[in-house]
JSON list of C-alpha atoms in Angstrom, two decimals:
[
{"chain": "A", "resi": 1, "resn": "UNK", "atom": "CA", "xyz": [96.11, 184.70, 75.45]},
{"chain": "A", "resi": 2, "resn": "UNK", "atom": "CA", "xyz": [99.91, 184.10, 75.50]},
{"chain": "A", "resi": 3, "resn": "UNK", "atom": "CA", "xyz": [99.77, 181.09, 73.57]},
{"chain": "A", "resi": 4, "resn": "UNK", "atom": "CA", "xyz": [98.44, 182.56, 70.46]},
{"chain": "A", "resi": 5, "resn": "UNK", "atom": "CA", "xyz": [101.60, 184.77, 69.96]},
{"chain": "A", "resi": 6, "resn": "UNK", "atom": "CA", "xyz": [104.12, 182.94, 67.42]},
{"chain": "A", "resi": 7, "resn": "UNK", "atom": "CA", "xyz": [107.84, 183.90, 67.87]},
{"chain": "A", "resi": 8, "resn": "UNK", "atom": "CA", "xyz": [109.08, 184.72, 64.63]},
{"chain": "A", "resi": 9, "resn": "UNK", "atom": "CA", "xyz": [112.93, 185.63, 64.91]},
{"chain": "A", "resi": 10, "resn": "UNK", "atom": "CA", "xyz": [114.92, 186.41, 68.13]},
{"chain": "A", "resi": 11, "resn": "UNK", "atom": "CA", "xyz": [118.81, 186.91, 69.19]},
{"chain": "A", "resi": 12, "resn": "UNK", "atom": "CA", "xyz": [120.42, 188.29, 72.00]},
{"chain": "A", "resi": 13, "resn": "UNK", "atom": "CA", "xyz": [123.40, 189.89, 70.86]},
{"chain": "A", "resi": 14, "resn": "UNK", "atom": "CA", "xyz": [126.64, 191.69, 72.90]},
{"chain": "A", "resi": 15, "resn": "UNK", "atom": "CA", "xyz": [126.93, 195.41, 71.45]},
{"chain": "A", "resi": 16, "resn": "UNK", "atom": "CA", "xyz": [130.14, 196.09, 70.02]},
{"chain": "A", "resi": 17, "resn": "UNK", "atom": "CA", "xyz": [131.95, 198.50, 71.87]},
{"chain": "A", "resi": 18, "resn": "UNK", "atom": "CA", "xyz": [129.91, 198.34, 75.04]},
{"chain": "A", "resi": 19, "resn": "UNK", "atom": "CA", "xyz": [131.12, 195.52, 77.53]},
{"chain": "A", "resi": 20, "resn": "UNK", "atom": "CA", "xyz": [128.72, 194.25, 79.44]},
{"chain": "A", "resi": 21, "resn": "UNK", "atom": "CA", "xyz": [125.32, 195.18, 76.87]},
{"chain": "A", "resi": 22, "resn": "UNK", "atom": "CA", "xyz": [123.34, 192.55, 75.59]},
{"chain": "A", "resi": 23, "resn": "UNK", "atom": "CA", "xyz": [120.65, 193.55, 72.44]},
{"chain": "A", "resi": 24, "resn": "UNK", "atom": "CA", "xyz": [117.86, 191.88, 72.66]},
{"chain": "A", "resi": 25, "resn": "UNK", "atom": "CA", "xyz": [115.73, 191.57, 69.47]},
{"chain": "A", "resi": 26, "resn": "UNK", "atom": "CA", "xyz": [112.58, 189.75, 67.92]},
{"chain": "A", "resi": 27, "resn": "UNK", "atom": "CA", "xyz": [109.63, 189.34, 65.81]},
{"chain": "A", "resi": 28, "resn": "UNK", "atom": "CA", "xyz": [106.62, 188.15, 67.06]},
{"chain": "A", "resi": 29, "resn": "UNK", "atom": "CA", "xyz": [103.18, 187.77, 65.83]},
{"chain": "A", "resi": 30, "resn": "UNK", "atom": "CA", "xyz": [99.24, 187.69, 67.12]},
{"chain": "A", "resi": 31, "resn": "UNK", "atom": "CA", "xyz": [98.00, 184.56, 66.04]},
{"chain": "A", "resi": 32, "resn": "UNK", "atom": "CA", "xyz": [95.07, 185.11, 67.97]},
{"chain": "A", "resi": 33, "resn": "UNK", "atom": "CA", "xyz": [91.53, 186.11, 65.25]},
{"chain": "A", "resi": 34, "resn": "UNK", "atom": "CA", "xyz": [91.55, 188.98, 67.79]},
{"chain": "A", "resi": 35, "resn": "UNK", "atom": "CA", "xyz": [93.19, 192.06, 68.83]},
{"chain": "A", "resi": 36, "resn": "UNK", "atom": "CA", "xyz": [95.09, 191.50, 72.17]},
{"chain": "A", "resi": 37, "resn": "UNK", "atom": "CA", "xyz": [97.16, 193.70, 74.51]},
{"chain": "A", "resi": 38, "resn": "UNK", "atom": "CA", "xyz": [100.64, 193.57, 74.19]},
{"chain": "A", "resi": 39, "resn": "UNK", "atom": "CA", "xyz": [102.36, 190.64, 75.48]},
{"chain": "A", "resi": 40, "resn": "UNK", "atom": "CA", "xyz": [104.88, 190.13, 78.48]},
{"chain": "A", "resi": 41, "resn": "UNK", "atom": "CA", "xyz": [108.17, 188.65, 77.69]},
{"chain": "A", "resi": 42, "resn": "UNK", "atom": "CA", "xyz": [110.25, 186.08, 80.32]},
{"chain": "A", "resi": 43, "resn": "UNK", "atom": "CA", "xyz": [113.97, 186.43, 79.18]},
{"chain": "A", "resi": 44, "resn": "UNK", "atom": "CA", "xyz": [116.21, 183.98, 80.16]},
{"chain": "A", "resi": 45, "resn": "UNK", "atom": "CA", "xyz": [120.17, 183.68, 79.61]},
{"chain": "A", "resi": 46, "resn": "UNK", "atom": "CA", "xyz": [122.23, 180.84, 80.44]},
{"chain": "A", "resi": 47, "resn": "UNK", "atom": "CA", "xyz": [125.82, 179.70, 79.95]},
{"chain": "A", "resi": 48, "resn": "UNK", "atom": "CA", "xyz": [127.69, 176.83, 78.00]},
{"chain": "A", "resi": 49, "resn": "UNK", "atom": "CA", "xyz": [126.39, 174.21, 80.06]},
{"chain": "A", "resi": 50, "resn": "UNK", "atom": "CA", "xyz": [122.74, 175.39, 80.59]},
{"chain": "A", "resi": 51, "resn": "UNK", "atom": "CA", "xyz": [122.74, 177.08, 83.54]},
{"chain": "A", "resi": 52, "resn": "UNK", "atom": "CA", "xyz": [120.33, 180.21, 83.98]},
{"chain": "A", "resi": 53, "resn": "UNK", "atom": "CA", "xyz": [122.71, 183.11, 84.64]},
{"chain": "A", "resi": 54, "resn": "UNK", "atom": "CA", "xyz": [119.31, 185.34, 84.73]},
{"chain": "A", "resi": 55, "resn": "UNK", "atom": "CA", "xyz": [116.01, 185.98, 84.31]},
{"chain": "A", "resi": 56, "resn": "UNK", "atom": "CA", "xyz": [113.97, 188.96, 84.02]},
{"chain": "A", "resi": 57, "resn": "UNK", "atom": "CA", "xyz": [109.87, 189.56, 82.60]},
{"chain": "A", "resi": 58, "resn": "UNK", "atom": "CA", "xyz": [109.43, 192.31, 80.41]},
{"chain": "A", "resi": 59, "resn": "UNK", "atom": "CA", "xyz": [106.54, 194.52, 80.53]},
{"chain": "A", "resi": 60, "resn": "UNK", "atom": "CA", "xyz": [104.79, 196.04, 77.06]},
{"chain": "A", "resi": 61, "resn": "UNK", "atom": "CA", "xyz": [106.27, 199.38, 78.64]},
{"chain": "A", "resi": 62, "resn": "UNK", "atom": "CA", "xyz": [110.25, 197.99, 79.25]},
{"chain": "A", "resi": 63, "resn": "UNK", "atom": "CA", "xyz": [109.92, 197.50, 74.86]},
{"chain": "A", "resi": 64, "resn": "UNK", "atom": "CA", "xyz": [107.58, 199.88, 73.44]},
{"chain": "A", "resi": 65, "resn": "UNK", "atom": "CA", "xyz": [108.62, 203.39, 72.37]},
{"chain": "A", "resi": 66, "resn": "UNK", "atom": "CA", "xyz": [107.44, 205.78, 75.68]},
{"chain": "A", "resi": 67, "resn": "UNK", "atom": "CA", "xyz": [103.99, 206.31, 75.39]},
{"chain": "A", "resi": 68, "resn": "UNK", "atom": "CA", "xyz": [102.43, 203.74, 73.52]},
{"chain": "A", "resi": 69, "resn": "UNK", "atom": "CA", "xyz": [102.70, 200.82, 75.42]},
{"chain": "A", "resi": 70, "resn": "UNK", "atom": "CA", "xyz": [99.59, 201.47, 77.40]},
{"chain": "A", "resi": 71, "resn": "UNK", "atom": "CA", "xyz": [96.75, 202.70, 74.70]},
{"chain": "A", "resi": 72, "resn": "UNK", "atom": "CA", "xyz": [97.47, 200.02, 72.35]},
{"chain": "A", "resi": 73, "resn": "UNK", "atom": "CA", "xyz": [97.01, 196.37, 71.46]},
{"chain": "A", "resi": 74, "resn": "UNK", "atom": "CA", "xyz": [98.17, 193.76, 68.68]},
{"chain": "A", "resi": 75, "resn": "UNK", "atom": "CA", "xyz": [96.02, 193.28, 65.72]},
{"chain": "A", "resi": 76, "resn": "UNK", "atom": "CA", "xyz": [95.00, 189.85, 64.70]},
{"chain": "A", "resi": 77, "resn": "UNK", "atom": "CA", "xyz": [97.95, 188.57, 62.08]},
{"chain": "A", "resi": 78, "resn": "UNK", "atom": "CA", "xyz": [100.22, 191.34, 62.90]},
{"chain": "A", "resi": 79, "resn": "UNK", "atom": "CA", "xyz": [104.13, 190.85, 63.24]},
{"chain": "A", "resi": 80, "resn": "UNK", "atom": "CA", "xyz": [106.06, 193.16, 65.31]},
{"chain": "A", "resi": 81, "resn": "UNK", "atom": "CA", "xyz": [109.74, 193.46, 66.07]},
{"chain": "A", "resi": 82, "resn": "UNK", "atom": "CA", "xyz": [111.74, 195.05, 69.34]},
{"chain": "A", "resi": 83, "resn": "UNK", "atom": "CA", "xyz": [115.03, 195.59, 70.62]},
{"chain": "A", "resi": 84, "resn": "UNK", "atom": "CA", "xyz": [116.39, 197.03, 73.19]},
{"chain": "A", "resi": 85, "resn": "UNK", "atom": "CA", "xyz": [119.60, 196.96, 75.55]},
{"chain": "A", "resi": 86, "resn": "UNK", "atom": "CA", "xyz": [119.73, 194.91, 78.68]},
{"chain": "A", "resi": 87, "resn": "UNK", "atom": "CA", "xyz": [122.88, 194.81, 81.42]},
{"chain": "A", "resi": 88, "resn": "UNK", "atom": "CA", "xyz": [124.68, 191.37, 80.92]},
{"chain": "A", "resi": 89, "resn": "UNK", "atom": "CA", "xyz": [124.15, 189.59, 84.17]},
{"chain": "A", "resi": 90, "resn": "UNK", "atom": "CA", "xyz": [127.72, 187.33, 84.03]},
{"chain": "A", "resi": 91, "resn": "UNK", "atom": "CA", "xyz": [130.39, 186.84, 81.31]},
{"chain": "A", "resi": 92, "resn": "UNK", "atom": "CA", "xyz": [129.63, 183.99, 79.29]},
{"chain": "A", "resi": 93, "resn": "UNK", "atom": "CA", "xyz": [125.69, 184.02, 78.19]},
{"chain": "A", "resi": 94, "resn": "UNK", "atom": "CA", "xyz": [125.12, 181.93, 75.60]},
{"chain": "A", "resi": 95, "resn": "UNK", "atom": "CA", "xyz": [121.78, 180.72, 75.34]},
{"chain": "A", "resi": 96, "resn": "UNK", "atom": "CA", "xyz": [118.51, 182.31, 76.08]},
{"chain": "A", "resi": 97, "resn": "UNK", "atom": "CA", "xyz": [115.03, 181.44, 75.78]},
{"chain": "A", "resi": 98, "resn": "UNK", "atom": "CA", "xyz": [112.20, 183.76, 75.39]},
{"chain": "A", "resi": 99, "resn": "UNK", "atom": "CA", "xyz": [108.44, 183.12, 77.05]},
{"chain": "A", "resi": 100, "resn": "UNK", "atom": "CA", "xyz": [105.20, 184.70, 76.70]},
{"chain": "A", "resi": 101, "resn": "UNK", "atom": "CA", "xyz": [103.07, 186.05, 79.42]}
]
């Protein structure tokens, strides 16, 4: 159940010293009185003036360490934070928005 996943933090961040790498980080949490599996993230950038410069969905595998994205699942009430390094799709991302899935 995407909706019971609160977003906690997030930022999308260029990496100093790498041109063209965007960090991606957050803290989420499973709202849900249940355990569920993982969630998929929707990650979209966009420019000054609001335009999507890209979008891309994020499988429990693209942010988990290796390994552990398919055996496990959120707890009910627990917080978890990512990051991880995406390929800037155009100069001048400003904005993004995150979505569960």
């Amino acid at each position: 159940e995407p909706d019971a996943f609160s977003m906690l933090s997030r930022d999308v961040i260029a990496v100093p010293g790498r041109p063209g790498v965007l960090r991606v980080q957050a803290s989420f949490r499973n709202d849900a009185h249940w355990p569920q599996p993982w969630p998929g993230l929707q990650l979209t950038l966009s420019d000054l003036n609001g335009r999507t410069l890209g979008t891309r969905r994020f499988q429990p595998r693209d942010y988990l360490p290796e390994g552990s994205a398919g055996s496990a699942r959120i707890a009910p009430g627990q917080a978890s934070q990512i990051a991880f390094d995406i390929a800037e799709p155009a100069a001048g991302v400003v904005g993004f928005d995150f979505r569960f899935e």
